[in-house]
PDB file of C-alpha atoms in Angstrom:
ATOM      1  CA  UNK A  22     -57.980  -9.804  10.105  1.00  0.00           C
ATOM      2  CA  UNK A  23     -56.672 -12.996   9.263  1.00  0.00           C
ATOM      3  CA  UNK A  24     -58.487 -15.217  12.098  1.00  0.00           C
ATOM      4  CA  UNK A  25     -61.982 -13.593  11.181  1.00  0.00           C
ATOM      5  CA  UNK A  26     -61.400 -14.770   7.607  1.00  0.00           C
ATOM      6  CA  UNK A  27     -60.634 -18.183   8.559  1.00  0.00           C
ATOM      7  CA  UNK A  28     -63.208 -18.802  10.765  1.00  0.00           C
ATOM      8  CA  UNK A  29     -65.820 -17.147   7.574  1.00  0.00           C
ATOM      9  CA  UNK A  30     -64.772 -19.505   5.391  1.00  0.00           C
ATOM     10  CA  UNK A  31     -64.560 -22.524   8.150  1.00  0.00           C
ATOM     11  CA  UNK A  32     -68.081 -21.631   9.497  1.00  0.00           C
ATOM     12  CA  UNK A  33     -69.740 -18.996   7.471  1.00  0.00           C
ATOM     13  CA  UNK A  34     -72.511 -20.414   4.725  1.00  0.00           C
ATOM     14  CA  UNK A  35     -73.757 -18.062   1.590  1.00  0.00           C
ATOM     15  CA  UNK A  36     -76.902 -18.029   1.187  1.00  0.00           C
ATOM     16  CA  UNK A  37     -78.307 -16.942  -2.492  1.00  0.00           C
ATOM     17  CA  UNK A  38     -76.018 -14.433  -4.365  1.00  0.00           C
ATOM     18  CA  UNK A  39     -75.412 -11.736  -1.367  1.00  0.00           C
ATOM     19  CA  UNK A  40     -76.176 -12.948   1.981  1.00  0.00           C
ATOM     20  CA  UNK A  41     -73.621 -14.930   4.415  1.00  0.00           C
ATOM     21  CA  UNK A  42     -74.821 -16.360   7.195  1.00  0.00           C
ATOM     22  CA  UNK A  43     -72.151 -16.223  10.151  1.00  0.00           C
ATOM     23  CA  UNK A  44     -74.744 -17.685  13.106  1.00  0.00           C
ATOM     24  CA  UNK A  45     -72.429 -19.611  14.665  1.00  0.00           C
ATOM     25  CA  UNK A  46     -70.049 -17.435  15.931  1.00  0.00           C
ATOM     26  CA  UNK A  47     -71.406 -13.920  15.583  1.00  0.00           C
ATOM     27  CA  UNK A  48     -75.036 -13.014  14.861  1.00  0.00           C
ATOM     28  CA  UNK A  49     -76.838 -15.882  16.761  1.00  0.00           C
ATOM     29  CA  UNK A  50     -74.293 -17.869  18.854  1.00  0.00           C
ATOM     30  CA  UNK A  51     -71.372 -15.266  19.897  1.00  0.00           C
ATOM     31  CA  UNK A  52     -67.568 -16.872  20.050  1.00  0.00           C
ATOM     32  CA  UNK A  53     -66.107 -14.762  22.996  1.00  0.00           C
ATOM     33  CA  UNK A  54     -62.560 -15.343  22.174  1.00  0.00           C
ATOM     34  CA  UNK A  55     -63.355 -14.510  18.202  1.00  0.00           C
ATOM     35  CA  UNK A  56     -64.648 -10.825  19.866  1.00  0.00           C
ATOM     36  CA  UNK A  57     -62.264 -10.364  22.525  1.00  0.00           C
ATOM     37  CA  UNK A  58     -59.568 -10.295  19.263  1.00  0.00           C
ATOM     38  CA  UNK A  59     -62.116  -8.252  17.514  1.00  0.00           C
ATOM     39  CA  UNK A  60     -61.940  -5.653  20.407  1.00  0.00           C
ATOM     40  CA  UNK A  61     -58.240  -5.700  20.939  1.00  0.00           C
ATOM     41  CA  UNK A  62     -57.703  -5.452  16.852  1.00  0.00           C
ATOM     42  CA  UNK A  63     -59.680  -2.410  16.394  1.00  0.00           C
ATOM     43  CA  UNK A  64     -58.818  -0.569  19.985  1.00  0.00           C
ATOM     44  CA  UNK A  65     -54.870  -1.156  18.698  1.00  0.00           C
ATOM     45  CA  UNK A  66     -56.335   0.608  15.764  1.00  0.00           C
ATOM     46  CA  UNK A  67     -57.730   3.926  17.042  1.00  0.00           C
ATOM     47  CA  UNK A  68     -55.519   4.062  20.465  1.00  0.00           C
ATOM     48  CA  UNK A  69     -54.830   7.544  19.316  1.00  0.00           C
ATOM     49  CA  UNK A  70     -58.030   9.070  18.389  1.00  0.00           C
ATOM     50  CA  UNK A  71     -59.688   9.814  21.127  1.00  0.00           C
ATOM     51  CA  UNK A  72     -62.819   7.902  21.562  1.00  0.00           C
ATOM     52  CA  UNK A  73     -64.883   8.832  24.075  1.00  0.00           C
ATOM     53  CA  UNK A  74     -67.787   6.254  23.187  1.00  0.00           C
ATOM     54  CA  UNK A  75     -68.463   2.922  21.016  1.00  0.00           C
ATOM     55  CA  UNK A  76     -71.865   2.896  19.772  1.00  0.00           C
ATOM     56  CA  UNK A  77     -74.097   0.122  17.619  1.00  0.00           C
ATOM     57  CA  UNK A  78     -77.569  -0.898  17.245  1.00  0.00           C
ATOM     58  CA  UNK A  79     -78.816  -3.780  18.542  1.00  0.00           C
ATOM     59  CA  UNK A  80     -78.527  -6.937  18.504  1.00  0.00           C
ATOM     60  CA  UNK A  81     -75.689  -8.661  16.694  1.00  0.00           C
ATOM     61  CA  UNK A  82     -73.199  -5.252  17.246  1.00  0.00           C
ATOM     62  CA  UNK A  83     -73.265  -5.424  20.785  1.00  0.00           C
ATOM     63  CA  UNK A  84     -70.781  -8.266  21.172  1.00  0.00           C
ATOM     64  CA  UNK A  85     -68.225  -6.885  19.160  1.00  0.00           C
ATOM     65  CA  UNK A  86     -68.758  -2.948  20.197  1.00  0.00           C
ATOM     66  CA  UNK A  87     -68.710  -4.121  23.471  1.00  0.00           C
ATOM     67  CA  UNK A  88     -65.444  -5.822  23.304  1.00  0.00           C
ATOM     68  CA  UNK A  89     -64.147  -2.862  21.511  1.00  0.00           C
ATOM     69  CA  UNK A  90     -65.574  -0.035  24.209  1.00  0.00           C
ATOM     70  CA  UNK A  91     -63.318  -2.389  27.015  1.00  0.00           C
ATOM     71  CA  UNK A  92     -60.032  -2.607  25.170  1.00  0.00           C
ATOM     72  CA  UNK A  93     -60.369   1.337  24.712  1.00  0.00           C
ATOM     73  CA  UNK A  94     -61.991   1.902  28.450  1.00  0.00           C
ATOM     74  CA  UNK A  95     -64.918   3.878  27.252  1.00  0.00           C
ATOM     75  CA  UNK A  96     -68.730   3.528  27.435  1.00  0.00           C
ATOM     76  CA  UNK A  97     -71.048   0.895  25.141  1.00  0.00           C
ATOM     77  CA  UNK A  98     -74.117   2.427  23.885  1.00  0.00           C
ATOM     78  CA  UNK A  99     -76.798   0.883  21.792  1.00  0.00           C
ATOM     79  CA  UNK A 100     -78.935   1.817  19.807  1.00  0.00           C
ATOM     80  CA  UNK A 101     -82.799   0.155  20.833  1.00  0.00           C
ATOM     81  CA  UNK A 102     -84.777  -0.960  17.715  1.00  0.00           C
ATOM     82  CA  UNK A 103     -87.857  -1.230  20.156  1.00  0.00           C
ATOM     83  CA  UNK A 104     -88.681   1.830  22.439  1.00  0.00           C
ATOM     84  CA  UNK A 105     -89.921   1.084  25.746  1.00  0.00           C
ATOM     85  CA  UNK A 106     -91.666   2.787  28.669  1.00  0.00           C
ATOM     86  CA  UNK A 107     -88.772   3.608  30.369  1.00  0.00           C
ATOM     87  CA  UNK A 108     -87.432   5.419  27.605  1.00  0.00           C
ATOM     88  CA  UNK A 109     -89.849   8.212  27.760  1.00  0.00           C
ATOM     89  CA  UNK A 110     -87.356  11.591  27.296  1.00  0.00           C
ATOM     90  CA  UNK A 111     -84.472  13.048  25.368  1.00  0.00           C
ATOM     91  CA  UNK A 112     -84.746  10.198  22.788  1.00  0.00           C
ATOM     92  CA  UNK A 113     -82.477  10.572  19.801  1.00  0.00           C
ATOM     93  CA  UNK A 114     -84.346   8.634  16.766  1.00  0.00           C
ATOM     94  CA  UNK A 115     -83.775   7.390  13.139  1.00  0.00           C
ATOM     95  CA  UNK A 116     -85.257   5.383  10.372  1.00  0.00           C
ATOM     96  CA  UNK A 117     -83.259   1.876   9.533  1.00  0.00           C
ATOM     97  CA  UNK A 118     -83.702  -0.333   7.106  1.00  0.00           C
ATOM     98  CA  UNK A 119     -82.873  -3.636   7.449  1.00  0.00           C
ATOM     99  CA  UNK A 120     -81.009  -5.465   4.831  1.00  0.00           C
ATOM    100  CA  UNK A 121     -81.443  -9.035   6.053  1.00  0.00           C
ATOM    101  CA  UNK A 122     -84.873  -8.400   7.748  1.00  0.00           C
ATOM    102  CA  UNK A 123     -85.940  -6.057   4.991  1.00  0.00           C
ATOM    103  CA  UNK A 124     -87.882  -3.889   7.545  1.00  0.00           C
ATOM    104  CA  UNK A 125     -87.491  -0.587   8.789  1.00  0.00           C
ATOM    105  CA  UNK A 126     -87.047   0.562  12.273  1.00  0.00           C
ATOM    106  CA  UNK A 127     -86.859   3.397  14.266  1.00  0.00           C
ATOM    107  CA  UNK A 128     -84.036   2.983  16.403  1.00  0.00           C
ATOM    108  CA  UNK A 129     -83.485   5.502  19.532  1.00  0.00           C
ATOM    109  CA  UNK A 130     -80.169   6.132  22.345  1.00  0.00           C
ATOM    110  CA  UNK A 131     -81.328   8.592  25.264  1.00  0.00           C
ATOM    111  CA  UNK A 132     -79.771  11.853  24.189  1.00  0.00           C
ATOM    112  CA  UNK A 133     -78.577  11.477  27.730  1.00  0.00           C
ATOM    113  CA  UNK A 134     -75.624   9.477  26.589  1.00  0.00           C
ATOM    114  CA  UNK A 135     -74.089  11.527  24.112  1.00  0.00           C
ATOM    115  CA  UNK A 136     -72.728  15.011  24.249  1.00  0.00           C
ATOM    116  CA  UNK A 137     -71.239  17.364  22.267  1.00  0.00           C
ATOM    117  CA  UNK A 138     -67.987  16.136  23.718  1.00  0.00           C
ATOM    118  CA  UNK A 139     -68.317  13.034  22.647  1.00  0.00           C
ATOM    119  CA  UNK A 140     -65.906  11.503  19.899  1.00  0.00           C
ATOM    120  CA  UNK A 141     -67.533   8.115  19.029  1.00  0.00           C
ATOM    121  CA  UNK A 142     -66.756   5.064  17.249  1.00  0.00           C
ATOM    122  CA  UNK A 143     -69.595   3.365  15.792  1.00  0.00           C
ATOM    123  CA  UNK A 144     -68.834  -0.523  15.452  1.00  0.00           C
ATOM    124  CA  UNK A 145     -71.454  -2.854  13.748  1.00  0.00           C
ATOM    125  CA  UNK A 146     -71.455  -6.809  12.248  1.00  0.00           C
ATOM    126  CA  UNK A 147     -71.976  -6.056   8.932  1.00  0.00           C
ATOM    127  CA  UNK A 148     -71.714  -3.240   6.653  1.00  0.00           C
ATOM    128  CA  UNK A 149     -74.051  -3.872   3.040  1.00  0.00           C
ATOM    129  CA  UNK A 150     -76.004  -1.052   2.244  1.00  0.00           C
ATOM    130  CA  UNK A 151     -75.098   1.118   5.100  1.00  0.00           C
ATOM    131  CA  UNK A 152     -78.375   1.694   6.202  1.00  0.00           C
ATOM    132  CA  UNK A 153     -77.827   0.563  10.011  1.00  0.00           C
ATOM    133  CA  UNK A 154     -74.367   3.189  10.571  1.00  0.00           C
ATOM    134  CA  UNK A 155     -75.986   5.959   8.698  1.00  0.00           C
ATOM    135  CA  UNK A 156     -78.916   5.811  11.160  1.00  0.00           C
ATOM    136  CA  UNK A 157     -76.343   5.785  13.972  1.00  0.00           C
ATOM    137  CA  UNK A 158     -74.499   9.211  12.586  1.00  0.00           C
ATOM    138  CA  UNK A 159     -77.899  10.636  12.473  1.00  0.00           C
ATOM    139  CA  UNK A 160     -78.474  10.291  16.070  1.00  0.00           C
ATOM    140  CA  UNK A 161     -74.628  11.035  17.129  1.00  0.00           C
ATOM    141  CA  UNK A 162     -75.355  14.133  14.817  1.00  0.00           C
ATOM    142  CA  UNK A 163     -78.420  14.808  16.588  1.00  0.00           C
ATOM    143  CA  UNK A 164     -76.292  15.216  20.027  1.00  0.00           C
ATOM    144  CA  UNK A 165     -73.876  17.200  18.537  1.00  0.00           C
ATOM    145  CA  UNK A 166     -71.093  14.670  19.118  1.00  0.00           C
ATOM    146  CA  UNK A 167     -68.561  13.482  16.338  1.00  0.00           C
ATOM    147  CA  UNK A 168     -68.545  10.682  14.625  1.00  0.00           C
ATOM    148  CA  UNK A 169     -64.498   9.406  14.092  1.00  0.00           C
ATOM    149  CA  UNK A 170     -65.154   6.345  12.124  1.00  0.00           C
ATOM    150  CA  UNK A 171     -67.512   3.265  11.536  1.00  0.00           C
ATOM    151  CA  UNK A 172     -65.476   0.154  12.254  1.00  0.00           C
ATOM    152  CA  UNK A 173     -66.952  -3.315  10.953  1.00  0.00           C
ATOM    153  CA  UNK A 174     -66.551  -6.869  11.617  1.00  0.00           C
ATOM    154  CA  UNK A 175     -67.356  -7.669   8.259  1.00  0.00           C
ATOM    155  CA  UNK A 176     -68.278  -5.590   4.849  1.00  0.00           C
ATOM    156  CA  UNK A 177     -69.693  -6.933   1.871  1.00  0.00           C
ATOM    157  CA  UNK A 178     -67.833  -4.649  -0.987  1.00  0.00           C
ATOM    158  CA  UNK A 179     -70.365  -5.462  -4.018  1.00  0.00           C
ATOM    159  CA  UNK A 180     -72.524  -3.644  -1.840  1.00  0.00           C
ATOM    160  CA  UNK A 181     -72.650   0.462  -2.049  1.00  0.00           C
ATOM    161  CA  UNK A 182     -72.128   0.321   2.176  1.00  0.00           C
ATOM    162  CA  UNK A 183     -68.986   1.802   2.301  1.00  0.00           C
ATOM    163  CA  UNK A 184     -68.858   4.329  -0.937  1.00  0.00           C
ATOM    164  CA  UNK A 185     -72.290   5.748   0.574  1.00  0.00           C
ATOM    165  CA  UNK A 186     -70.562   6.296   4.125  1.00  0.00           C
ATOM    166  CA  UNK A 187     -67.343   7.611   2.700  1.00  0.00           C
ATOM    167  CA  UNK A 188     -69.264  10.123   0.238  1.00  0.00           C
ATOM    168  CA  UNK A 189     -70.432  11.610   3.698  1.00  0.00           C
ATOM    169  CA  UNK A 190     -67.275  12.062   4.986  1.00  0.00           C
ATOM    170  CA  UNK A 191     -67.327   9.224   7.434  1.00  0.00           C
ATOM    171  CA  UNK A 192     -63.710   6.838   7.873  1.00  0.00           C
ATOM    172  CA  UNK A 193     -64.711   2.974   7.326  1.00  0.00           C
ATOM    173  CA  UNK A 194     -62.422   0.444   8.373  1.00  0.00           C
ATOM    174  CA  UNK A 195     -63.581  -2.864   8.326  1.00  0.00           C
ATOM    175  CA  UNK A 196     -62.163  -6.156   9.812  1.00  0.00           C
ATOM    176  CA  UNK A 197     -63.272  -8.354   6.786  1.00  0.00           C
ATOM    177  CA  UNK A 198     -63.962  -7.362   3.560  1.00  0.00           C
ATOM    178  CA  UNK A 199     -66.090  -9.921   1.027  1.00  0.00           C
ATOM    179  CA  UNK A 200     -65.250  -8.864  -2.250  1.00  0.00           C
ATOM    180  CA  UNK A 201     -68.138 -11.550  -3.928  1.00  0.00           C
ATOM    181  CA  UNK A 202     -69.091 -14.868  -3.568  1.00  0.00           C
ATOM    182  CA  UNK A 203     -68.080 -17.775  -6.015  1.00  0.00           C
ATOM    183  CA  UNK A 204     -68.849 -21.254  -6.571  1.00  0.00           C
ATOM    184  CA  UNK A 205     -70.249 -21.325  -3.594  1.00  0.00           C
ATOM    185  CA  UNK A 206     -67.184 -19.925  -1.504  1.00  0.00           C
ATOM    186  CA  UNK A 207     -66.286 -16.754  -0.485  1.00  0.00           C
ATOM    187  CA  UNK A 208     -63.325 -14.148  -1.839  1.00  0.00           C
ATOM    188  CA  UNK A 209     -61.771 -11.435   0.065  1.00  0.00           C
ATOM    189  CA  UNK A 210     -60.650  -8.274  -0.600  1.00  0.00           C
ATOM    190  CA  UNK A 211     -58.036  -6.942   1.215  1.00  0.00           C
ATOM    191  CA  UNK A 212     -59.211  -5.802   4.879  1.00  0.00           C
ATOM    192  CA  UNK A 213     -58.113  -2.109   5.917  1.00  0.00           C
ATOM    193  CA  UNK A 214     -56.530  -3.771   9.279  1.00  0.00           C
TER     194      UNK A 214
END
């Protein structure tokens, strides 16, 4: 996606040799407009396949998924890293790690939100290790609903993300793809839309 690539390399700042920091538009401060094309770019994208449900994990994949889940007129689920009273039956957990926090969580949806009907679309910010979408198939897995793909805004590909995903069987298709940073600046591979 040509308009998320500009605005990395306008506003997006590396940090060491494999983390880029994208605050100002997506994982801190959110760019509405940016997201609304986000939604729209992926919905065009899987029209067709049925989705029934967009899920993520909090925080910084609830813009875009929820941008996504209203282009496609379907329900925006997240995944809590937190559990609170309220959520206190039918919980659906897995084990996350963290990349940028290096932590892990459990992370939990209300089975109540997920069926075996369900054919969902898991959309996150950033794909590295793919730690965060493996810990959402679990739980879609746990439901008995399908997973149809993992869409993401942006995927580091000198990280083992995306072969770990597709070894499983699981489509990625990601918006942005960094192929490594040099001098500095940042070089694309090409994105799969």
């Amino acid at each position: 996606m040509k308009l998320l690539e500009e605005r990395i390399l306008k506003d997006g700042n590396i940090l060491g040799e494999n983390i880029l920091k994208v605050d100002s538009f997506l994982t801190h401060q959110v760019d509405f407009s940016l997201m609304r094309e986000i939604g729209r770019t992926f919905a065009e994208y899987f029209k067709n396949a049925g989705i029934t449900k967009v899920v993520t994990i909090e925080a910084s994949g609830i813009a875009p998924a929820l941008y996504v889940a209203e282009q496609l007129d379907v329900p925006m689920i997240f995944a809590k890293k937190a559990k609170n009273i309220t959520m206190n039956e039918g919980i659906l957990t897995a084990e996350v790690y963290s990349f940028t926090k290096q932590v892990t969580s459990t992370v939990s949806i209300a089975g109540k939100f997920l069926s075996p009907q369900d054919k969902v679309l898991i959309i996150d910010d950033f794909l590295a290790n793919g730690q965060a979408a493996k810990g959402l198939i679990q739980i879609i897995e746990q439901a008995g609903a399908t997973v149809e793909a993992v869409g993401i805004v942006i995927e580091k590909s000198f990280q083992d993300g995306r072969e770990l995903l597709e070894k499983s069987g699981h489509q990625v298709v990601s918006l942005a793809r960094l192929e490594r940073f040099e001098n500095g600046r940042v070089i694309f591979k090409e994105a799969d839309i």
